[in-house]
CSV table of C-alpha atoms in Angstrom, one decimal:
chain,number,residue,atom,x,y,z
A,19,MET,CA,72.8,-18.8,9.1
A,20,THR,CA,73.5,-15.2,9.7
A,21,SER,CA,70.4,-14.1,7.6
A,22,ALA,CA,68.0,-16.6,9.4
A,23,GLY,CA,67.8,-14.4,12.6
A,24,PRO,CA,66.0,-11.4,11.1
A,25,VAL,CA,63.7,-13.6,9.0
A,26,LEU,CA,62.7,-15.7,11.9
A,27,GLY,CA,62.2,-12.6,14.1
A,28,LEU,CA,59.9,-11.0,11.4
A,29,THR,CA,58.0,-14.2,11.1
A,30,LEU,CA,57.4,-14.4,14.8
A,31,MET,CA,56.3,-10.7,14.9
A,32,VAL,CA,53.8,-11.3,12.1
A,33,ALA,CA,52.6,-14.4,13.8
A,34,ALA,CA,52.2,-12.6,17.2
A,35,TRP,CA,50.4,-9.7,15.4
A,36,LEU,CA,48.0,-12.1,13.7
A,37,ALA,CA,47.3,-13.9,17.0
A,38,ALA,CA,46.7,-10.6,18.8
A,39,ALA,CA,44.6,-9.0,16.1
A,40,PRO,CA,40.9,-9.1,16.6
A,41,VAL,CA,39.1,-11.3,14.0
A,42,THR,CA,37.2,-8.8,11.9
A,43,ALA,CA,36.8,-10.7,8.7
A,44,ARG,CA,33.3,-12.3,8.6
A,45,PRO,CA,32.6,-15.4,6.7
A,46,ARG,CA,31.1,-14.6,3.3
A,47,PRO,CA,27.4,-15.0,3.3
A,48,GLU,CA,26.2,-18.2,1.7
A,49,PRO,CA,24.9,-17.7,-1.8
A,50,GLN,CA,21.6,-19.1,-0.7
A,51,ALA,CA,21.3,-16.5,2.1
A,52,GLU,CA,22.0,-13.8,-0.5
A,53,ARG,CA,19.3,-15.1,-2.7
A,54,ILE,CA,16.8,-15.2,0.1
A,55,ALA,CA,17.7,-11.6,1.1
A,56,ARG,CA,17.3,-10.5,-2.5
A,57,GLY,CA,14.1,-12.5,-2.7
A,58,GLN,CA,12.7,-10.7,0.3
A,59,TYR,CA,13.3,-7.3,-1.3
A,60,LEU,CA,11.6,-8.6,-4.5
A,61,PHE,CA,8.7,-9.9,-2.4
A,62,ASP,CA,8.1,-6.4,-1.0
A,63,ALA,CA,8.6,-4.7,-4.4
A,64,ALA,CA,6.2,-7.1,-6.1
A,65,GLY,CA,3.6,-6.5,-3.4
A,66,CYS,CA,2.9,-10.2,-2.8
A,67,LEU,CA,1.8,-9.7,0.8
A,68,GLY,CA,-1.1,-7.4,0.1
A,69,CYS,CA,-3.0,-9.8,-2.2
A,70,HIS,CA,-2.0,-13.1,-0.7
A,71,THR,CA,-2.8,-12.3,3.0
A,72,ASP,CA,-6.2,-11.3,4.3
A,73,GLU,CA,-4.7,-8.6,6.5
A,74,VAL,CA,-8.1,-7.0,7.3
A,75,ARG,CA,-9.6,-10.1,8.7
A,76,GLY,CA,-6.4,-11.2,10.4
A,77,GLY,CA,-5.7,-14.1,8.0
A,78,HIS,CA,-2.5,-16.2,8.1
A,79,ARG,CA,0.4,-14.6,6.3
A,80,LEU,CA,0.4,-15.6,2.6
A,81,ALA,CA,-2.2,-18.3,3.2
A,82,GLY,CA,-4.8,-16.6,0.9
A,83,GLY,CA,-5.9,-13.0,0.4
A,84,ARG,CA,-9.1,-11.0,0.7
A,85,PRO,CA,-11.6,-11.5,-2.1
A,86,LEU,CA,-11.0,-9.4,-5.2
A,87,VAL,CA,-14.3,-8.3,-6.7
A,88,THR,CA,-14.1,-7.7,-10.5
A,89,ALA,CA,-16.3,-7.5,-13.5
A,90,TYR,CA,-15.6,-11.2,-14.2
A,91,GLY,CA,-16.5,-12.4,-10.7
A,92,THR,CA,-14.8,-12.7,-7.3
A,93,PHE,CA,-11.3,-14.0,-7.1
A,94,HIS,CA,-9.7,-15.5,-4.0
A,95,PRO,CA,-5.9,-15.1,-4.1
A,96,PRO,CA,-4.4,-18.5,-3.2
A,97,ASN,CA,-2.1,-19.8,-0.5
A,98,ILE,CA,1.6,-19.2,-1.5
A,99,THR,CA,3.2,-20.6,1.6
A,100,PRO,CA,5.5,-23.6,1.2
A,101,ASP,CA,2.7,-26.0,2.3
A,102,PRO,CA,3.1,-28.9,-0.1
A,103,ILE,CA,-0.6,-29.6,-0.5
A,104,TYR,CA,-2.4,-26.2,-0.5
A,105,GLY,CA,0.6,-23.9,-1.1
A,106,ILE,CA,3.5,-23.9,-3.5
A,107,GLY,CA,5.8,-26.2,-1.5
A,108,SER,CA,6.0,-28.9,-4.1
A,109,TRP,CA,6.5,-26.5,-7.1
A,110,THR,CA,9.7,-26.8,-9.0
A,111,ASP,CA,11.8,-23.8,-10.2
A,112,ALA,CA,10.5,-24.5,-13.7
A,113,GLN,CA,6.9,-24.5,-12.6
A,114,PHE,CA,7.3,-21.3,-10.6
A,115,LEU,CA,9.1,-19.6,-13.6
A,116,ARG,CA,6.3,-20.7,-15.9
A,117,ALA,CA,3.6,-19.3,-13.6
A,118,LEU,CA,5.1,-15.8,-13.5
A,119,ARG,CA,6.4,-15.8,-17.0
A,120,HIS,CA,3.5,-17.3,-18.9
A,121,GLY,CA,0.6,-17.4,-16.5
A,122,VAL,CA,0.3,-21.2,-16.3
A,123,SER,CA,0.0,-23.0,-12.9
A,124,ALA,CA,1.9,-26.0,-11.7
A,125,ASP,CA,-0.9,-28.3,-12.7
A,126,GLY,CA,-1.0,-26.9,-16.2
A,127,SER,CA,-4.2,-24.9,-15.7
A,128,SER,CA,-4.4,-21.2,-16.8
A,129,LEU,CA,-3.9,-18.5,-14.3
A,130,LEU,CA,-6.2,-15.6,-14.6
A,131,PRO,CA,-4.8,-12.1,-15.0
A,132,THR,CA,-6.1,-11.0,-11.6
A,133,PHE,CA,-2.7,-12.5,-10.7
A,134,PRO,CA,-0.6,-9.9,-12.4
A,135,PHE,CA,1.6,-12.2,-14.5
A,136,THR,CA,1.2,-9.7,-17.3
A,137,SER,CA,3.6,-7.6,-15.3
A,138,TYR,CA,5.7,-10.3,-13.5
A,139,THR,CA,6.5,-11.8,-16.9
A,140,LEU,CA,8.9,-8.9,-17.3
A,141,MET,CA,11.1,-10.0,-14.4
A,142,ASP,CA,14.3,-11.7,-15.2
A,143,ASP,CA,14.8,-15.4,-14.4
A,144,GLU,CA,17.2,-14.8,-11.5
A,145,ASP,CA,14.8,-12.5,-9.7
A,146,ILE,CA,11.9,-14.9,-10.1
A,147,LEU,CA,13.9,-17.7,-8.6
A,148,ASN,CA,15.2,-15.4,-5.8
A,149,LEU,CA,11.6,-14.6,-5.0
A,150,LYS,CA,10.8,-18.3,-4.9
A,151,ALA,CA,13.8,-18.9,-2.6
A,152,TYR,CA,12.4,-16.4,-0.2
A,153,LEU,CA,8.9,-17.7,-0.3
A,154,MET,CA,10.2,-21.2,0.5
A,155,THR,CA,11.6,-19.9,3.8
A,156,GLN,CA,8.2,-18.7,5.0
A,157,PRO,CA,6.1,-20.8,7.5
A,158,PRO,CA,3.9,-23.2,5.7
A,159,VAL,CA,0.2,-22.9,6.4
A,160,THR,CA,-2.2,-25.8,5.8
A,161,GLN,CA,-5.1,-23.8,4.6
A,162,PRO,CA,-7.2,-24.9,1.5
A,163,ASN,CA,-7.7,-22.3,-1.2
A,164,ARG,CA,-11.2,-20.9,-1.7
A,165,PRO,CA,-12.5,-21.4,-5.2
A,166,HIS,CA,-13.0,-18.4,-7.3
A,167,GLN,CA,-16.6,-17.4,-7.9
A,168,LEU,CA,-16.5,-16.4,-11.6
A,169,LYS,CA,-19.4,-15.5,-13.9
A,170,ASP,CA,-18.3,-18.0,-16.5
A,171,SER,CA,-15.3,-19.9,-15.2
A,172,PHE,CA,-15.3,-22.6,-17.9
A,173,ALA,CA,-15.2,-20.0,-20.7
A,174,LEU,CA,-12.6,-17.9,-19.0
A,175,ARG,CA,-10.2,-20.8,-18.6
A,176,LEU,CA,-10.9,-22.1,-22.1
A,177,MET,CA,-10.1,-18.8,-23.7
A,178,MET,CA,-7.0,-18.1,-21.6
A,179,PRO,CA,-4.4,-20.0,-23.8
A,180,GLY,CA,-5.6,-18.0,-26.8
A,181,TRP,CA,-5.6,-14.8,-24.9
A,182,ARG,CA,-2.0,-15.4,-23.8
A,183,LEU,CA,-1.0,-16.1,-27.3
A,184,TRP,CA,-2.4,-12.9,-28.7
A,185,PHE,CA,-2.1,-10.4,-25.8
A,186,LEU,CA,0.7,-11.5,-23.4
A,187,LYS,CA,4.0,-9.9,-24.2
A,188,SER,CA,6.3,-12.4,-22.4
A,189,GLY,CA,9.4,-11.1,-20.8
A,190,PRO,CA,12.0,-10.7,-19.5
A,191,LEU,CA,12.1,-6.9,-20.0
A,192,ALA,CA,14.7,-5.8,-22.5
A,193,THR,CA,17.2,-3.1,-21.5
A,194,ASN,CA,16.9,0.1,-23.6
A,195,PRO,CA,20.5,1.0,-24.6
A,196,TYR,CA,19.5,4.5,-25.5
A,197,ARG,CA,18.4,5.3,-21.9
A,198,SER,CA,20.3,5.7,-18.7
A,199,ALA,CA,20.9,2.9,-16.2
A,200,GLN,CA,18.5,4.7,-13.7
A,201,TRP,CA,15.7,5.0,-16.3
A,202,ASN,CA,16.1,1.3,-17.2
A,203,ARG,CA,16.0,0.4,-13.5
A,204,GLY,CA,12.9,2.6,-13.1
A,205,GLN,CA,11.3,0.8,-16.0
A,206,TYR,CA,12.0,-2.6,-14.5
A,207,VAL,CA,10.7,-1.6,-11.0
A,208,VAL,CA,7.6,0.1,-12.3
A,209,ARG,CA,6.6,-2.4,-15.0
A,210,ALA,CA,7.9,-5.7,-13.7
A,211,LEU,CA,8.0,-5.5,-9.9
A,212,THR,CA,5.6,-2.9,-8.5
A,213,HIS,CA,3.3,-3.5,-11.4
A,214,CYS,CA,1.9,0.0,-11.3
A,215,ALA,CA,0.2,-0.5,-14.7
A,216,GLU,CA,-2.2,-3.0,-13.2
A,217,CYS,CA,-4.1,-0.2,-11.6
A,218,HIS,CA,-2.9,3.0,-13.4
A,219,THR,CA,-3.2,1.8,-17.1
A,220,PRO,CA,-6.6,1.5,-18.6
A,221,ARG,CA,-7.5,-1.8,-20.3
A,222,GLY,CA,-8.8,-2.4,-23.8
A,223,TRP,CA,-11.7,-4.5,-25.0
A,224,SER,CA,-9.6,-7.7,-24.5
A,225,GLY,CA,-8.8,-6.9,-20.8
A,226,GLY,CA,-5.1,-6.3,-21.8
A,227,PHE,CA,-3.4,-3.0,-21.2
A,228,ASP,CA,-4.2,-0.1,-23.5
A,229,GLU,CA,-0.5,0.8,-24.1
A,230,SER,CA,-1.5,4.0,-26.0
A,231,ARG,CA,-2.6,5.3,-22.7
A,232,ALA,CA,0.0,3.7,-20.4
A,233,PHE,CA,-0.2,5.1,-16.9
A,234,ALA,CA,-2.8,7.7,-17.8
A,235,GLY,CA,-5.1,6.6,-14.9
A,236,ALA,CA,-7.8,4.0,-14.7
A,237,ARG,CA,-10.8,2.9,-12.6
A,238,ALA,CA,-10.3,-0.8,-12.7
A,239,ASN,CA,-8.9,-1.7,-9.3
A,240,PRO,CA,-10.2,-3.7,-6.4
A,241,TYR,CA,-11.6,-0.6,-4.7
A,242,ASP,CA,-13.3,0.7,-7.8
A,243,GLU,CA,-11.5,4.0,-7.2
A,244,TRP,CA,-9.8,6.2,-9.8
A,245,ALA,CA,-6.1,5.3,-9.9
A,246,PRO,CA,-4.6,8.6,-10.9
A,247,ASN,CA,-2.8,9.7,-14.0
A,248,LEU,CA,1.0,9.1,-13.5
A,249,THR,CA,2.1,10.7,-16.7
A,250,PRO,CA,3.8,14.2,-16.6
A,251,ASP,CA,0.7,16.0,-17.9
A,252,ARG,CA,0.7,19.3,-16.0
A,253,GLU,CA,-3.1,19.6,-15.6
A,254,THR,CA,-4.2,16.0,-14.9
A,255,GLY,CA,-1.0,14.1,-14.2
A,256,LEU,CA,2.1,14.5,-12.1
A,257,GLY,CA,3.7,17.3,-14.2
A,258,THR,CA,3.6,19.9,-11.4
A,259,TRP,CA,4.9,17.6,-8.7
A,260,SER,CA,8.5,18.0,-7.6
A,261,ASP,CA,10.8,15.1,-7.0
A,262,ALA,CA,10.5,15.8,-3.3
A,263,ASP,CA,6.7,15.5,-3.6
A,264,LEU,CA,7.0,12.2,-5.4
A,265,LEU,CA,9.6,10.8,-2.9
A,266,LEU,CA,7.4,11.8,0.0
A,267,LEU,CA,4.4,10.1,-1.5
A,268,LEU,CA,6.3,6.9,-2.2
A,269,GLU,CA,7.9,6.8,1.3
A,270,LEU,CA,5.0,8.0,3.5
A,271,GLY,CA,1.9,8.4,1.3
A,272,ILE,CA,1.7,12.2,1.9
A,273,ARG,CA,0.4,14.1,-1.1
A,274,PRO,CA,1.4,17.7,-1.7
A,275,ASP,CA,-2.0,18.9,-0.6
A,276,GLY,CA,-1.5,17.1,2.8
A,277,ASP,CA,-3.9,14.3,2.1
A,278,VAL,CA,-2.6,10.8,3.0
A,279,VAL,CA,-3.4,8.2,0.4
A,280,GLY,CA,-6.0,5.5,1.0
A,281,GLY,CA,-7.5,2.6,-0.9
A,282,THR,CA,-5.1,0.3,-2.6
A,283,MET,CA,-2.4,2.8,-2.6
A,284,ALA,CA,-2.3,2.9,1.2
A,285,GLU,CA,-1.5,-0.8,1.0
A,286,VAL,CA,1.1,-0.2,-1.7
A,287,VAL,CA,2.9,2.5,0.3
A,288,ARG,CA,2.9,0.4,3.5
A,289,ASN,CA,4.0,-2.9,2.0
A,290,THR,CA,6.0,-1.8,-1.1
A,291,THR,CA,7.1,1.7,-1.9
A,292,SER,CA,8.1,2.6,1.6
A,293,ARG,CA,10.4,-0.5,1.7
A,294,LEU,CA,12.2,0.3,-1.5
A,295,THR,CA,15.7,1.7,-1.5
A,296,LEU,CA,16.0,5.5,-2.1
A,297,ALA,CA,17.8,4.6,-5.4
A,298,ASP,CA,14.8,2.6,-6.6
A,299,ARG,CA,12.4,5.3,-5.6
A,300,ARG,CA,14.5,7.8,-7.6
A,301,ALA,CA,14.5,5.4,-10.5
A,302,ILE,CA,10.7,5.2,-10.4
A,303,ILE,CA,10.5,9.0,-10.6
A,304,ASP,CA,13.0,9.1,-13.5
A,305,TYR,CA,10.9,6.6,-15.4
A,306,LEU,CA,7.6,8.3,-14.8
A,307,ARG,CA,9.1,11.7,-15.7
A,308,ALA,CA,10.0,10.3,-19.1
A,309,LEU,CA,6.6,9.0,-20.0
A,310,PRO,CA,4.7,10.9,-22.7
A,311,PRO,CA,2.3,13.3,-21.0
A,312,ILE,CA,-1.4,12.2,-21.5
A,313,ARG,CA,-4.3,14.4,-20.5
A,314,SER,CA,-6.7,12.2,-18.6
A,315,LEU,CA,-9.4,13.1,-16.2
A,316,PRO,CA,-11.0,10.7,-13.7
A,317,GLU,CA,-13.7,8.6,-15.3
A,318,PRO,CA,-17.1,8.9,-13.5
A,319,ALA,CA,-18.0,6.0,-11.3
A,320,PRO,CA,-20.4,3.5,-12.9
A,321,ASP,CA,-24.0,3.6,-11.9
A,322,PRO,CA,-24.5,1.3,-8.8
B,21,MET,CA,-38.9,17.9,57.9
B,22,THR,CA,-41.4,18.3,55.1
B,23,VAL,CA,-39.7,21.6,54.1
B,24,CYS,CA,-37.0,19.7,52.3
B,25,LYS,CA,-39.4,17.8,50.1
B,26,PRO,CA,-39.9,20.3,47.2
B,27,PRO,CA,-36.2,20.8,46.6
B,28,ASN,CA,-35.7,17.0,46.6
B,29,VAL,CA,-38.3,16.5,43.9
B,30,ILE,CA,-36.6,19.1,41.8
B,31,ALA,CA,-33.3,17.5,42.4
B,32,VAL,CA,-34.6,14.1,41.4
B,33,MET,CA,-36.1,15.5,38.2
B,34,LEU,CA,-32.9,17.3,37.4
B,35,ALA,CA,-30.8,14.2,38.0
B,36,GLY,CA,-33.2,12.2,35.7
B,37,LEU,CA,-32.7,14.8,33.0
B,38,LEU,CA,-28.9,14.7,33.4
B,39,VAL,CA,-29.0,10.8,33.2
B,40,LEU,CA,-31.0,11.0,30.0
B,41,ALA,CA,-28.7,13.6,28.5
B,42,ALA,CA,-25.7,11.5,29.5
B,43,MET,CA,-27.2,8.5,27.8
B,44,ALA,CA,-27.9,10.6,24.7
B,45,VAL,CA,-24.3,11.8,24.3
B,46,PRO,CA,-22.6,8.4,23.6
B,47,ALA,CA,-25.6,7.4,21.5
B,48,ALA,CA,-24.8,10.3,19.2
B,49,GLY,CA,-21.5,8.8,18.3
B,50,ALA,CA,-22.8,5.6,16.8
B,51,GLY,CA,-26.4,6.6,16.8
B,52,THR,CA,-28.7,7.6,14.0
B,53,THR,CA,-29.7,10.8,12.4
B,54,ALA,CA,-33.3,9.8,11.8
B,55,GLY,CA,-35.3,12.9,11.2
B,56,ARG,CA,-32.2,15.2,11.2
B,57,ASP,CA,-30.5,17.0,8.4
B,58,THR,CA,-27.2,15.2,7.8
B,59,ALA,CA,-25.6,17.9,5.7
B,60,PRO,CA,-24.2,19.9,8.6
B,61,VAL,CA,-22.5,17.0,10.3
B,62,ILE,CA,-20.9,15.8,7.0
B,63,GLU,CA,-19.7,19.3,6.3
B,64,GLN,CA,-18.4,19.7,9.8
B,65,ARG,CA,-16.3,16.5,9.7
B,66,GLN,CA,-15.0,17.4,6.2
B,67,GLN,CA,-13.9,20.7,7.6
B,68,GLU,CA,-12.0,18.9,10.4
B,69,PHE,CA,-10.3,16.7,7.8
B,70,ARG,CA,-9.4,19.7,5.8
B,71,LYS,CA,-7.7,21.1,8.9
B,72,MET,CA,-5.8,17.9,9.4
B,73,SER,CA,-4.7,18.0,5.7
B,74,ALA,CA,-3.4,21.5,6.3
B,75,ALA,CA,-1.5,20.3,9.3
B,76,MET,CA,-0.1,17.3,7.3
B,77,ARG,CA,0.9,19.7,4.5
B,78,MET,CA,2.9,21.7,7.0
B,79,ILE,CA,4.7,18.5,8.1
B,80,GLY,CA,5.3,17.7,4.5
B,81,HIS,CA,6.9,21.1,4.0
B,82,TYR,CA,9.3,20.3,6.9
B,83,LEU,CA,10.2,16.9,5.5
B,84,LYS,CA,10.9,18.4,2.1
B,85,ASN,CA,12.9,21.3,3.4
B,86,GLU,CA,10.4,23.8,2.2
B,87,GLY,CA,10.7,26.3,5.0
B,88,ALA,CA,8.9,24.7,7.9
B,89,ASN,CA,10.7,23.9,11.2
B,90,LEU,CA,10.2,21.6,14.2
B,91,THR,CA,8.0,24.2,15.9
B,92,ASP,CA,5.7,24.1,12.9
B,93,VAL,CA,5.7,20.3,13.1
B,94,GLN,CA,4.8,20.4,16.8
B,95,THR,CA,1.9,22.8,16.2
B,96,ALA,CA,0.7,20.7,13.3
B,97,ALA,CA,0.9,17.5,15.3
B,98,GLU,CA,-1.0,19.0,18.2
B,99,SER,CA,-3.7,20.1,15.8
B,100,ILE,CA,-4.0,16.6,14.5
B,101,ARG,CA,-4.1,15.2,18.0
B,102,THR,CA,-6.9,17.6,19.0
B,103,ILE,CA,-9.0,16.9,15.9
B,104,SER,CA,-8.6,13.1,16.1
B,105,ARG,CA,-10.1,13.1,19.6
B,106,ARG,CA,-13.3,14.7,18.4
B,107,LEU,CA,-13.9,12.8,15.2
B,108,ALA,CA,-16.0,9.8,16.3
B,109,PRO,CA,-19.1,11.8,17.3
B,110,LEU,CA,-19.0,13.4,13.8
B,111,PHE,CA,-19.9,10.0,12.3
B,112,PRO,CA,-23.5,9.3,13.1
B,113,GLN,CA,-25.2,6.5,11.4
B,114,GLY,CA,-26.9,7.4,8.2
B,115,THR,CA,-24.1,9.5,6.8
B,116,ALA,CA,-22.3,7.0,4.6
B,117,VAL,CA,-21.4,7.2,0.9
B,118,GLY,CA,-24.6,8.1,-1.0
B,119,VAL,CA,-25.7,10.6,1.5
B,120,GLY,CA,-24.9,14.1,0.3
B,121,ASN,CA,-21.2,14.2,-0.6
B,122,SER,CA,-20.1,11.8,2.0
B,123,GLY,CA,-17.0,9.7,1.3
B,124,SER,CA,-17.5,7.5,4.4
B,125,ARG,CA,-17.7,3.8,3.7
B,126,LEU,CA,-20.4,1.7,5.5
B,127,GLN,CA,-17.6,-0.3,7.0
B,128,ILE,CA,-17.2,2.5,9.6
B,129,TRP,CA,-20.4,1.5,11.3
B,130,GLN,CA,-20.0,-2.2,10.5
B,131,GLN,CA,-16.6,-2.1,12.3
B,132,TRP,CA,-17.2,0.8,14.7
B,133,ASP,CA,-14.7,-0.6,17.3
B,134,VAL,CA,-12.0,-0.8,14.7
B,135,PHE,CA,-12.8,2.7,13.5
B,136,THR,CA,-12.6,4.3,17.0
B,137,GLU,CA,-9.5,2.3,17.8
B,138,ARG,CA,-7.8,3.7,14.7
B,139,ALA,CA,-8.8,7.2,15.7
B,140,ALA,CA,-7.3,6.6,19.1
B,141,THR,CA,-4.1,5.3,17.4
B,142,LEU,CA,-3.9,8.5,15.5
B,143,THR,CA,-4.3,10.5,18.7
B,144,THR,CA,-1.4,8.6,20.3
B,145,ALA,CA,0.8,8.9,17.2
B,146,ALA,CA,0.2,12.6,16.9
B,147,ALA,CA,1.0,13.2,20.6
B,148,ARG,CA,4.3,11.3,20.2
B,149,LEU,CA,5.1,13.3,17.1
B,150,ALA,CA,4.4,16.6,18.9
B,151,ALA,CA,6.7,15.4,21.8
B,152,ALA,CA,9.5,14.5,19.4
B,153,ALA,CA,9.3,17.8,17.6
B,154,ALA,CA,9.1,19.7,20.9
B,155,ALA,CA,12.3,17.9,22.0
B,156,GLY,CA,14.0,19.1,18.8
B,157,ASP,CA,14.9,15.5,17.8
B,158,ALA,CA,14.9,15.4,14.0
B,159,ALA,CA,15.5,11.7,13.7
B,160,GLN,CA,12.7,10.8,16.1
B,161,THR,CA,10.4,13.3,14.4
B,162,ARG,CA,10.8,11.6,11.1
B,163,ALA,CA,10.1,8.2,12.7
B,164,ARG,CA,7.0,9.6,14.4
B,165,VAL,CA,5.7,11.1,11.2
B,166,THR,CA,5.7,7.5,9.8
B,167,GLU,CA,3.4,6.4,12.7
B,168,VAL,CA,1.0,9.3,12.0
B,169,THR,CA,0.8,8.6,8.3
B,170,GLN,CA,0.3,4.9,8.9
B,171,ALA,CA,-2.5,5.7,11.2
B,172,CYS,CA,-4.1,8.1,8.6
B,173,GLY,CA,-3.5,5.6,5.8
B,174,GLY,CA,-4.8,2.7,7.8
B,175,CYS,CA,-8.1,4.4,8.3
B,176,HIS,CA,-8.4,5.8,4.8
B,177,GLU,CA,-7.6,2.3,3.3
B,178,LEU,CA,-10.6,0.7,5.1
B,179,PHE,CA,-13.1,3.5,5.6
B,180,ARG,CA,-12.8,6.3,3.0
B,181,LYS,CA,-14.0,6.4,-0.5
B,182,LYS,CA,-11.9,9.0,-2.3
B,183,LEU,CA,-14.2,11.4,-4.0
B,184,PRO,CA,-13.2,13.0,-7.3
């Protein structure tokens, strides 16, 4: 009985301290909330907004993008809101994974590579599903999709399964154990998420990437402008740019000569690279610096 | 009373000329260059854009810690503001891509109101940047630079064809 007094006193003191202490511990975020937040970052990094929203004409967010004019015809990026009829509201996780990994839509039809599944295929499963989790939180818009106006839609769709079989290198992207974590992150951001190759890598006869000239610059982009050489070639690439130059371009679009980027890259800076973390911007630079330098001058514009 | 008549006639004629001149000035902004040499106006506006690039380069030097200071940023921002206010009249019709070495897309004239609105957005953004730099506020300056580059990029995205 003599030892009960101090124990009781200490217990009461602790109880009183706990009662008086402000509640600072916050409840742990729900895993779903974390997935959505992660998905929002991936949404920005993957540049979904630019293609799937007709920003110029004030279109509804994610309900369908501006027409993309290509050599194969005019594509109309579809509605990716959670609308169950016109959007992706009824898509299962497996269907969404298949679309990004293998270029096959929910109804089994072939997606065409204007949708850059050739890059998104490199994303890992978790990121693809986090992206879907975010998209499903967006307001649904009941807006029908505009059909593509292709030069030979039937033939294009018919040949896509064979094209995928021969030319699509399905992901996810493998980690290179001989490179640093930052380089590997840079490779993932550049190749899988921000899909820089879609504009900056020339294409071969099949329409697939010419990997022997990866990131050496190309003309095939929606504005028919030269997407510059990103390799470290000192004369025609980024070899003379400092890290600070590259960071400023990715954050604000300012080139070392004081020009501010336009065309597709203005959209990329606004919607994607300016929203990346500093760590991811540094990872991009690390990856680009390690590319083999390729001399590549802008190709002349085709005759009108 | 008739002594006042001759001066009145002259005054009416002068007023008429002034009205005609005033009507001609806004027309020059979105007007045509029919019968005129377009090379000087294209060269003039390209010179103005080169001056804006030089100003933006200075702002870049500041952001990259390459020797420039907030006073340099203020001067650069004021230069951008001044130039942005005189851009519209330098874009007469008939000076789009395909004429000389013009990099101006036809959309400028198809969406003239959007074009002039974006030029005005740049004027406002540059003025705000100059004020932030003048106040010595580094954090605000950085935020205001973002507004200026978004104004520049927003116009380039729609209206400029980048020339090799």
